[in-house]
């Protein structure tokens, strides 16, 4: 009977991957999948078909004595799964609100105005370095959207712009992989106590730099990046920004960067640090004047309320559905290992380890799979599959491979999908022109990580 839940997950996952052909927002199958899986799990549990296991390893089944205690165990396990999911969602909502507030005040135009070069190679490296660093602060998806928007103002020729946009995807995914706030998956691992902020940055930064630098070094020799670009002249370019642009840019980025410091200092969960940072940014934004002779009665345009209305809540709901679906698999007892009951994902991990005993190969394959299917459920699944200690090299390698592997296909990462939508990048064009560059960078960083881990520690 346990395979019913696995079957429902596979069907739901398939519908998510077919989002574009079906023209159906992936949040829909994710939410339906989560609710149906938990409903089936609950019905099966109350009929005695299923046993469930909580985070402490306690097993519950209505066939045991004291049925009310067993049912209470089920509800407590559901509450624990939901609370873990809610922590991630609150963190993301806070970060996305701050980023949208920066954008409302045209803070990212400060970056655009600082770029003056006309050399394609110099422009490539400037945008790549900005993308790498910016994605580690505000997440790779937002950094990609910001830089593609900047690109549109710098490079009028669409064909030229496609090359730059595609390399930006590689840079932002690489930059997001070494920061606890740079990618949804690293945030999940950080909040889930699989990695620490300092451990992630210490062991991941060099492989991530390699993953970014190698493709850019190769691309610098390609014909597409030879010569100069014709940057259109804009009258009074500096006036495109507001009086508050620089202030909100530095305030917002500083507030997000402060979250790991808050966690380290107070030992409180990261979402509380993000709530604190959002509160500070919100407070200060109420007293900042974006324009000369600013009328406070017209403050709505630059307010947090407007920023909240611009958040893509469909993505938040997608994460909600995915994480709860994976949570149901993490709750269902599927088999036993050494005569100890284990949940579905732990059983799958043991089976996979028996088939492929080399963990490095398993994680590299995980990274390649993340270019085809979403890395969020993949990482969520691994968090339930493995029980390695905090800051284990395996968790760091999972963060790297899941974060950067998606660059190999345009649909393999949120950053890629965003750039694809903004610039109408063709899947086949990307596959022919960019995939090999992303693969070389991915493998170079992976081999660097393995070398550091096995030979230099």
CSV table of C-alpha atoms in Angstrom, one decimal:
chain,number,residue,atom,x,y,z
A,1,UNK,CA,0.0,0.0,0.0
A,2,UNK,CA,2.9,2.4,0.7
A,3,UNK,CA,3.7,2.6,-3.0
A,4,UNK,CA,0.4,4.6,-3.4
A,5,UNK,CA,2.1,7.7,-2.0
A,6,UNK,CA,5.2,7.2,-4.1
A,7,UNK,CA,3.0,6.9,-7.2
A,8,UNK,CA,1.1,10.1,-6.3
A,9,UNK,CA,4.5,11.9,-5.9
A,10,UNK,CA,5.7,10.7,-9.2
A,11,UNK,CA,2.5,11.8,-11.0
A,12,UNK,CA,2.6,15.2,-9.3
A,13,UNK,CA,6.3,15.7,-10.1
A,14,UNK,CA,5.7,14.8,-13.7
A,15,UNK,CA,3.0,17.4,-14.0
A,16,UNK,CA,5.4,20.0,-12.5
A,17,UNK,CA,8.1,19.2,-15.0
A,18,UNK,CA,5.6,19.5,-17.9
A,19,UNK,CA,4.6,23.0,-16.7
A,20,UNK,CA,5.4,24.7,-20.1
A,21,UNK,CA,3.8,22.1,-22.5
A,22,UNK,CA,0.7,21.9,-20.3
A,23,UNK,CA,0.6,25.7,-19.8
A,24,UNK,CA,-0.2,25.1,-16.2
A,25,UNK,CA,1.4,26.9,-13.3
A,26,UNK,CA,3.6,24.4,-11.4
A,27,UNK,CA,2.1,25.7,-8.1
A,28,UNK,CA,-1.2,23.9,-9.0
A,29,UNK,CA,0.1,20.3,-9.2
A,30,UNK,CA,2.4,21.0,-6.2
A,31,UNK,CA,-0.5,22.1,-4.0
A,32,UNK,CA,-2.8,19.3,-5.1
A,33,UNK,CA,0.0,16.8,-4.7
A,34,UNK,CA,0.7,17.9,-1.1
A,35,UNK,CA,-2.9,17.9,0.0
A,36,UNK,CA,-3.8,14.6,-1.7
A,37,UNK,CA,-0.7,12.8,-0.4
A,38,UNK,CA,-1.4,13.9,3.2
A,39,UNK,CA,-5.1,13.0,2.8
A,40,UNK,CA,-4.2,9.5,1.6
A,41,UNK,CA,-1.6,9.2,4.3
A,42,UNK,CA,-4.2,10.2,7.0
A,43,UNK,CA,-6.9,7.9,5.7
A,44,UNK,CA,-4.5,5.0,5.4
A,45,UNK,CA,-3.1,5.7,8.9
A,46,UNK,CA,-6.6,5.7,10.5
A,47,UNK,CA,-7.5,2.5,8.7
A,48,UNK,CA,-4.4,0.8,9.9
A,49,UNK,CA,-2.7,0.5,6.5
A,50,UNK,CA,0.2,2.8,7.2
A,51,UNK,CA,2.6,3.4,10.0
A,52,UNK,CA,4.3,6.8,10.4
A,53,UNK,CA,7.5,7.9,12.0
A,54,UNK,CA,8.4,11.3,13.5
A,55,UNK,CA,11.6,13.2,13.6
A,56,UNK,CA,12.7,11.4,16.7
A,57,UNK,CA,12.3,8.0,15.2
A,58,UNK,CA,9.1,7.2,17.2
A,59,UNK,CA,6.7,5.0,15.2
A,60,UNK,CA,2.9,5.3,15.4
A,61,UNK,CA,0.2,2.9,14.2
A,62,UNK,CA,-3.5,2.7,15.2
A,63,UNK,CA,-3.1,-1.1,15.6
A,64,UNK,CA,-1.0,-0.3,18.7
A,65,UNK,CA,-2.5,0.3,22.1
A,66,UNK,CA,-4.0,3.7,23.0
A,67,UNK,CA,-5.4,4.8,19.6
A,68,UNK,CA,-5.8,8.4,20.7
A,69,UNK,CA,-2.1,8.6,21.6
A,70,UNK,CA,-1.3,7.2,18.1
A,71,UNK,CA,-3.5,9.8,16.4
A,72,UNK,CA,-2.0,12.6,18.4
A,73,UNK,CA,1.4,11.4,17.3
A,74,UNK,CA,0.2,11.7,13.6
A,75,UNK,CA,-1.0,15.3,14.2
A,76,UNK,CA,2.2,16.3,16.0
A,77,UNK,CA,4.3,14.9,13.1
A,78,UNK,CA,2.2,16.9,10.6
A,79,UNK,CA,2.6,20.0,12.7
A,80,UNK,CA,6.4,19.5,12.8
A,81,UNK,CA,6.6,19.1,9.0
A,82,UNK,CA,4.5,22.2,8.5
A,83,UNK,CA,6.5,24.3,11.0
A,84,UNK,CA,9.7,23.4,9.2
A,85,UNK,CA,8.2,24.4,5.9
A,86,UNK,CA,6.8,27.6,7.3
A,87,UNK,CA,10.3,28.7,8.5
A,88,UNK,CA,11.6,28.5,5.0
A,89,UNK,CA,8.6,30.3,3.5
A,90,UNK,CA,8.7,33.2,6.0
A,91,UNK,CA,12.4,33.6,5.4
A,92,UNK,CA,11.8,33.8,1.6
A,93,UNK,CA,8.9,36.2,1.9
A,94,UNK,CA,11.0,38.6,4.1
A,95,UNK,CA,14.0,38.4,1.6
A,96,UNK,CA,11.7,38.9,-1.4
A,97,UNK,CA,10.0,41.9,0.2
A,98,UNK,CA,13.3,43.6,0.9
A,99,UNK,CA,14.5,43.0,-2.7
A,100,UNK,CA,11.3,44.4,-4.1
A,101,UNK,CA,11.6,47.5,-1.9
A,102,UNK,CA,15.1,48.1,-3.2
A,103,UNK,CA,13.7,47.8,-6.8
A,104,UNK,CA,10.8,50.2,-6.1
A,105,UNK,CA,13.4,52.8,-5.1
A,106,UNK,CA,15.4,52.0,-8.2
A,107,UNK,CA,18.4,50.9,-6.1
A,108,UNK,CA,19.6,48.4,-8.8
A,109,UNK,CA,19.9,51.3,-11.3
A,110,UNK,CA,22.9,52.4,-9.2
A,111,UNK,CA,24.6,49.2,-10.5
A,112,UNK,CA,23.6,49.9,-14.1
A,113,UNK,CA,24.9,53.5,-14.0
A,114,UNK,CA,28.3,52.3,-12.7
A,115,UNK,CA,28.9,50.2,-15.8
A,116,UNK,CA,30.7,52.3,-18.5
A,117,UNK,CA,32.9,50.0,-20.6
A,118,UNK,CA,32.0,49.2,-24.2
A,119,UNK,CA,34.4,46.2,-24.5
A,120,UNK,CA,32.4,43.0,-24.7
A,121,UNK,CA,35.0,41.0,-22.8
A,122,UNK,CA,35.2,43.6,-20.0
A,123,UNK,CA,31.4,43.9,-19.9
A,124,UNK,CA,31.1,40.1,-19.7
A,125,UNK,CA,33.4,39.9,-16.7
A,126,UNK,CA,31.9,42.9,-15.0
A,127,UNK,CA,28.4,41.5,-15.3
A,128,UNK,CA,29.6,38.0,-14.3
A,129,UNK,CA,31.4,39.3,-11.1
A,130,UNK,CA,28.5,41.4,-10.2
A,131,UNK,CA,26.1,38.5,-10.7
A,132,UNK,CA,28.3,36.1,-8.7
A,133,UNK,CA,28.5,38.5,-5.8
A,134,UNK,CA,25.0,39.9,-6.0
A,135,UNK,CA,23.4,36.4,-6.1
A,136,UNK,CA,25.2,35.5,-2.9
A,137,UNK,CA,23.4,38.4,-1.2
A,138,UNK,CA,19.9,38.5,-2.7
A,139,UNK,CA,19.6,35.0,-4.3
A,140,UNK,CA,20.4,33.9,-7.8
A,141,UNK,CA,16.9,34.4,-9.3
A,142,UNK,CA,16.6,38.0,-8.3
A,143,UNK,CA,20.2,38.7,-9.3
A,144,UNK,CA,19.5,37.3,-12.8
A,145,UNK,CA,16.4,39.4,-13.2
A,146,UNK,CA,18.3,42.5,-12.1
A,147,UNK,CA,21.2,41.9,-14.5
A,148,UNK,CA,19.0,41.0,-17.5
A,149,UNK,CA,17.1,44.2,-16.9
A,150,UNK,CA,20.4,46.1,-16.9
A,151,UNK,CA,21.5,44.2,-20.0
A,152,UNK,CA,18.5,45.5,-21.9
A,153,UNK,CA,19.6,49.1,-21.2
A,154,UNK,CA,23.2,48.4,-22.1
A,155,UNK,CA,22.9,46.1,-25.2
A,156,UNK,CA,20.2,46.9,-27.7
A,157,UNK,CA,21.0,44.0,-30.1
A,158,UNK,CA,19.0,40.9,-29.0
A,159,UNK,CA,21.4,38.3,-30.5
A,160,UNK,CA,24.3,39.8,-28.6
A,161,UNK,CA,22.3,40.0,-25.4
A,162,UNK,CA,21.4,36.3,-25.5
A,163,UNK,CA,25.0,35.4,-25.0
A,164,UNK,CA,25.5,37.7,-22.1
A,165,UNK,CA,22.2,36.7,-20.4
A,166,UNK,CA,23.1,33.0,-20.7
A,167,UNK,CA,26.5,33.5,-19.1
A,168,UNK,CA,24.9,35.5,-16.3
A,169,UNK,CA,22.8,32.4,-15.5
A,170,UNK,CA,26.0,30.4,-14.9
A,171,UNK,CA,27.5,33.2,-12.8
A,172,UNK,CA,24.4,33.7,-10.6
A,173,UNK,CA,23.9,30.0,-10.0
A,174,UNK,CA,27.5,29.6,-9.0
A,175,UNK,CA,27.3,32.6,-6.8
A,176,UNK,CA,24.2,31.4,-5.0
A,177,UNK,CA,25.7,28.0,-4.2
A,178,UNK,CA,28.2,29.2,-1.6
A,179,UNK,CA,25.9,31.5,0.4
A,180,UNK,CA,23.1,30.4,2.8
A,181,UNK,CA,20.9,33.1,1.3
A,182,UNK,CA,22.0,32.8,-2.3
A,183,UNK,CA,19.7,29.9,-3.4
A,184,UNK,CA,16.5,28.3,-2.1
A,185,UNK,CA,18.3,25.0,-1.7
A,186,UNK,CA,21.2,26.4,0.4
A,187,UNK,CA,18.6,28.3,2.5
A,188,UNK,CA,16.8,25.0,3.0
A,189,UNK,CA,20.0,23.2,4.1
A,190,UNK,CA,20.9,26.1,6.4
A,191,UNK,CA,17.5,26.4,8.1
A,192,UNK,CA,17.4,22.6,8.3
A,193,UNK,CA,20.6,22.6,10.3
A,194,UNK,CA,22.5,20.6,7.6
A,195,UNK,CA,25.1,23.3,7.1
A,196,UNK,CA,26.3,26.4,8.9
A,197,UNK,CA,26.7,29.8,7.1
A,198,UNK,CA,30.5,29.8,7.9
A,199,UNK,CA,30.9,26.2,6.9
A,200,UNK,CA,29.1,26.7,3.6
A,201,UNK,CA,31.2,29.7,2.7
A,202,UNK,CA,34.5,28.2,3.8
A,203,UNK,CA,34.2,25.0,1.8
A,204,UNK,CA,32.1,26.1,-1.1
A,205,UNK,CA,33.5,29.5,-2.2
A,206,UNK,CA,36.5,28.1,-4.1
A,207,UNK,CA,34.6,25.5,-6.1
A,208,UNK,CA,31.9,28.0,-6.8
A,209,UNK,CA,34.5,30.5,-8.1
A,210,UNK,CA,36.0,27.8,-10.3
A,211,UNK,CA,32.5,27.0,-11.6
A,212,UNK,CA,32.1,30.6,-12.6
A,213,UNK,CA,35.6,31.5,-13.8
A,214,UNK,CA,36.2,28.5,-16.1
A,215,UNK,CA,33.2,29.0,-18.5
A,216,UNK,CA,33.8,32.8,-18.5
A,217,UNK,CA,37.5,32.3,-19.4
A,218,UNK,CA,36.5,30.0,-22.3
A,219,UNK,CA,33.7,32.3,-23.4
A,220,UNK,CA,36.1,35.2,-23.5
A,221,UNK,CA,37.8,33.5,-26.4
A,222,UNK,CA,34.6,33.0,-28.4
A,223,UNK,CA,33.7,35.2,-31.4
A,224,UNK,CA,30.5,36.3,-29.7
A,225,UNK,CA,32.5,38.3,-27.1
A,226,UNK,CA,35.0,40.0,-29.5
A,227,UNK,CA,34.8,43.7,-30.2
A,228,UNK,CA,32.7,46.4,-28.6
A,229,UNK,CA,29.0,47.0,-27.9
A,230,UNK,CA,27.2,50.1,-28.9
A,231,UNK,CA,25.8,51.3,-25.5
A,232,UNK,CA,23.0,53.8,-26.1
A,233,UNK,CA,23.5,57.2,-24.7
A,234,UNK,CA,20.9,58.3,-22.2
A,235,UNK,CA,20.3,61.9,-21.4
A,236,UNK,CA,20.8,62.6,-17.7
A,237,UNK,CA,21.3,59.0,-17.0
A,238,UNK,CA,22.0,59.6,-13.3
A,239,UNK,CA,18.5,61.1,-13.0
A,240,UNK,CA,17.0,57.7,-13.6
A,241,UNK,CA,17.8,57.0,-10.0
A,242,UNK,CA,16.0,58.5,-7.0
A,243,UNK,CA,17.4,60.3,-4.0
A,244,UNK,CA,16.8,57.1,-2.1
A,245,UNK,CA,18.3,54.7,-4.6
A,246,UNK,CA,21.7,54.3,-3.1
A,247,UNK,CA,20.4,54.4,0.5
A,248,UNK,CA,17.9,51.6,-0.1
A,249,UNK,CA,20.4,49.5,-2.1
A,250,UNK,CA,23.0,49.5,0.7
A,251,UNK,CA,20.4,49.3,3.4
A,252,UNK,CA,18.6,46.4,1.9
A,253,UNK,CA,21.7,44.4,1.0
A,254,UNK,CA,23.1,45.0,4.4
A,255,UNK,CA,19.9,43.9,6.1
A,256,UNK,CA,19.9,40.6,4.2
A,257,UNK,CA,23.6,40.0,4.9
A,258,UNK,CA,23.0,40.7,8.6
A,259,UNK,CA,20.7,37.6,8.9
A,260,UNK,CA,23.5,35.0,9.3
A,261,UNK,CA,25.2,37.4,11.8
A,262,UNK,CA,21.9,37.5,13.8
A,263,UNK,CA,21.6,33.7,13.8
A,264,UNK,CA,25.2,33.3,14.9
A,265,UNK,CA,24.9,35.9,17.7
A,266,UNK,CA,21.5,34.9,19.1
A,267,UNK,CA,21.4,31.2,18.1
A,268,UNK,CA,17.8,31.8,16.9
A,269,UNK,CA,16.4,30.4,13.7
A,270,UNK,CA,17.2,32.4,10.5
A,271,UNK,CA,13.6,33.4,9.8
A,272,UNK,CA,13.6,35.5,13.0
A,273,UNK,CA,16.7,37.3,11.7
A,274,UNK,CA,14.9,38.0,8.4
A,275,UNK,CA,11.9,39.3,10.3
A,276,UNK,CA,14.1,41.6,12.2
A,277,UNK,CA,15.9,42.8,9.1
A,278,UNK,CA,12.6,43.4,7.3
A,279,UNK,CA,11.3,45.4,10.2
A,280,UNK,CA,14.4,47.6,10.2
A,281,UNK,CA,14.2,48.2,6.5
A,282,UNK,CA,10.5,48.9,6.7
A,283,UNK,CA,11.0,51.4,9.5
A,284,UNK,CA,13.8,53.3,7.8
A,285,UNK,CA,11.9,53.3,4.4
A,286,UNK,CA,9.1,55.2,6.1
A,287,UNK,CA,11.4,58.2,6.7
A,288,UNK,CA,13.4,58.1,3.4
A,289,UNK,CA,12.4,60.7,0.8
A,290,UNK,CA,12.7,59.3,-2.7
A,291,UNK,CA,12.2,62.6,-4.5
A,292,UNK,CA,12.6,66.3,-3.9
A,293,UNK,CA,9.6,67.9,-2.2
A,294,UNK,CA,8.3,64.4,-1.5
A,295,UNK,CA,4.7,64.3,-0.4
A,296,UNK,CA,4.1,61.7,2.3
A,297,UNK,CA,0.5,61.3,1.1
A,298,UNK,CA,1.9,59.7,-2.0
A,299,UNK,CA,4.1,57.3,-0.2
A,300,UNK,CA,2.2,54.3,-1.4
A,301,UNK,CA,4.3,54.1,-4.6
A,302,UNK,CA,7.4,53.4,-2.6
A,303,UNK,CA,5.9,51.6,0.4
A,304,UNK,CA,6.4,48.0,1.7
A,305,UNK,CA,2.7,47.4,0.9
A,306,UNK,CA,3.5,47.9,-2.8
A,307,UNK,CA,6.6,45.7,-2.5
A,308,UNK,CA,4.4,42.9,-1.0
A,309,UNK,CA,2.0,43.2,-3.9
A,310,UNK,CA,4.9,42.5,-6.3
A,311,UNK,CA,6.1,39.3,-4.7
A,312,UNK,CA,5.6,36.3,-6.8
A,313,UNK,CA,3.5,34.4,-4.3
A,314,UNK,CA,2.9,31.5,-6.8
A,315,UNK,CA,6.5,30.6,-6.1
A,316,UNK,CA,5.9,30.6,-2.4
A,317,UNK,CA,2.9,28.3,-2.8
A,318,UNK,CA,5.0,26.0,-5.1
A,319,UNK,CA,7.6,25.6,-2.3
A,320,UNK,CA,4.8,25.0,0.2
A,321,UNK,CA,3.4,22.2,-2.0
A,322,UNK,CA,6.7,20.6,-2.7
A,323,UNK,CA,8.0,20.7,0.8
A,324,UNK,CA,4.8,19.3,2.3
A,325,UNK,CA,4.8,16.5,-0.3
A,326,UNK,CA,8.3,15.5,0.5
A,327,UNK,CA,7.4,15.8,4.2
A,328,UNK,CA,4.7,13.1,3.7
A,329,UNK,CA,7.3,10.7,2.2
A,330,UNK,CA,9.5,11.5,5.2
A,331,UNK,CA,6.7,10.6,7.5
A,332,UNK,CA,5.5,7.3,5.9
A,333,UNK,CA,7.3,4.1,7.2
A,334,UNK,CA,8.3,2.3,4.0
A,335,UNK,CA,10.5,-0.5,5.2
A,336,UNK,CA,13.3,-1.3,7.7
A,337,UNK,CA,17.1,-1.2,7.8
A,338,UNK,CA,18.8,-3.4,10.4
A,339,UNK,CA,15.4,-4.2,11.8
A,340,UNK,CA,14.7,-0.5,12.4
A,341,UNK,CA,11.6,1.1,10.7
A,342,UNK,CA,12.6,3.9,8.3
A,343,UNK,CA,10.7,6.4,6.2
A,344,UNK,CA,10.4,6.3,2.4
A,345,UNK,CA,13.3,8.7,1.7
A,346,UNK,CA,15.7,7.0,4.1
A,347,UNK,CA,14.9,3.6,2.5
A,348,UNK,CA,15.5,5.1,-1.0
A,349,UNK,CA,18.9,6.5,0.2
A,350,UNK,CA,20.0,3.1,1.4
A,351,UNK,CA,18.9,1.4,-1.8
A,352,UNK,CA,20.8,4.1,-3.8
A,353,UNK,CA,23.9,3.7,-1.7
A,354,UNK,CA,23.9,-0.1,-2.3
A,355,UNK,CA,23.6,0.5,-6.1
A,356,UNK,CA,26.2,3.3,-6.3
A,357,UNK,CA,28.5,3.0,-3.2
A,358,UNK,CA,30.5,6.2,-4.2
A,359,UNK,CA,28.7,9.1,-2.7
A,360,UNK,CA,30.6,11.7,-4.8
A,361,UNK,CA,29.2,10.1,-8.0
A,362,UNK,CA,25.7,10.0,-6.4
A,363,UNK,CA,25.8,13.7,-5.7
A,364,UNK,CA,27.2,14.6,-9.1
A,365,UNK,CA,24.3,12.7,-10.7
A,366,UNK,CA,22.0,14.6,-8.4
A,367,UNK,CA,23.4,17.9,-9.9
A,368,UNK,CA,22.9,16.6,-13.4
A,369,UNK,CA,19.3,15.6,-12.6
A,370,UNK,CA,18.7,19.1,-11.2
A,371,UNK,CA,19.1,20.5,-14.8
A,372,UNK,CA,16.1,18.4,-15.9
A,373,UNK,CA,13.9,18.6,-12.8
A,374,UNK,CA,13.6,21.2,-10.1
A,375,UNK,CA,16.4,21.2,-7.5
A,376,UNK,CA,14.1,22.2,-4.6
A,377,UNK,CA,12.4,18.8,-4.3
A,378,UNK,CA,15.7,17.0,-5.0
A,379,UNK,CA,17.4,18.8,-2.1
A,380,UNK,CA,14.3,18.4,0.1
A,381,UNK,CA,14.4,14.7,-0.6
A,382,UNK,CA,18.1,14.3,0.2
A,383,UNK,CA,17.5,16.1,3.6
A,384,UNK,CA,15.1,13.3,4.4
A,385,UNK,CA,17.3,10.6,2.9
A,386,UNK,CA,20.6,11.2,4.7
A,387,UNK,CA,21.6,11.6,8.3
A,388,UNK,CA,25.1,13.0,8.0
A,389,UNK,CA,26.2,15.4,10.7
A,390,UNK,CA,26.0,19.2,10.3
A,391,UNK,CA,28.6,20.6,7.9
A,392,UNK,CA,29.4,17.2,6.5
A,393,UNK,CA,31.2,17.4,3.2
A,394,UNK,CA,28.2,15.6,1.6
A,395,UNK,CA,25.8,18.4,2.5
A,396,UNK,CA,28.3,21.0,1.1
A,397,UNK,CA,28.6,18.9,-2.1
A,398,UNK,CA,24.9,18.6,-2.4
A,399,UNK,CA,24.5,22.3,-2.1
A,400,UNK,CA,27.1,22.9,-4.8
A,401,UNK,CA,25.8,20.3,-7.3
A,402,UNK,CA,22.1,21.1,-6.9
A,403,UNK,CA,22.9,24.8,-7.1
A,404,UNK,CA,25.1,24.8,-10.1
A,405,UNK,CA,23.9,21.8,-12.0
A,406,UNK,CA,20.8,23.6,-13.2
A,407,UNK,CA,22.9,25.8,-15.4
A,408,UNK,CA,23.3,23.0,-17.9
A,409,UNK,CA,19.8,23.5,-19.3
A,410,UNK,CA,17.9,26.8,-19.6
A,411,UNK,CA,15.0,25.2,-17.7
A,412,UNK,CA,17.2,23.7,-15.0
A,413,UNK,CA,17.1,26.6,-12.6
A,414,UNK,CA,14.9,29.4,-11.5
A,415,UNK,CA,17.5,31.8,-12.8
A,416,UNK,CA,17.4,30.1,-16.2
A,417,UNK,CA,13.7,30.1,-16.4
A,418,UNK,CA,13.5,33.8,-15.5
A,419,UNK,CA,16.1,34.7,-18.2
A,420,UNK,CA,14.3,32.5,-20.7
A,421,UNK,CA,11.0,34.3,-20.1
A,422,UNK,CA,12.6,37.8,-20.2
A,423,UNK,CA,14.7,37.3,-23.3
A,424,UNK,CA,12.8,34.4,-25.0
A,425,UNK,CA,16.0,32.3,-25.0
A,426,UNK,CA,15.4,29.2,-27.2
A,427,UNK,CA,15.9,25.9,-25.5
A,428,UNK,CA,17.8,24.3,-28.4
A,429,UNK,CA,20.0,27.4,-28.9
A,430,UNK,CA,21.0,27.3,-25.2
A,431,UNK,CA,21.6,23.5,-25.5
A,432,UNK,CA,23.9,24.0,-28.5
A,433,UNK,CA,25.8,27.1,-27.4
A,434,UNK,CA,25.8,27.2,-23.6
A,435,UNK,CA,25.3,23.7,-22.1
A,436,UNK,CA,28.8,22.6,-22.8
A,437,UNK,CA,30.2,25.7,-21.1
A,438,UNK,CA,28.0,25.1,-18.1
A,439,UNK,CA,29.0,21.5,-17.9
A,440,UNK,CA,32.7,22.2,-18.0
A,441,UNK,CA,32.3,24.8,-15.2
A,442,UNK,CA,30.1,22.4,-13.2
A,443,UNK,CA,32.6,19.5,-13.5
A,444,UNK,CA,35.6,21.8,-12.8
A,445,UNK,CA,34.1,23.0,-9.6
A,446,UNK,CA,33.0,19.5,-8.6
A,447,UNK,CA,36.5,18.1,-9.2
A,448,UNK,CA,38.0,21.1,-7.2
A,449,UNK,CA,35.6,20.3,-4.3
A,450,UNK,CA,36.5,16.6,-4.4
A,451,UNK,CA,40.2,17.4,-4.6
A,452,UNK,CA,40.1,19.8,-1.6
A,453,UNK,CA,38.0,17.4,0.4
A,454,UNK,CA,40.0,14.2,-0.2
A,455,UNK,CA,43.6,15.4,-0.8
A,456,UNK,CA,44.0,18.8,1.0
A,457,UNK,CA,42.1,18.3,4.3
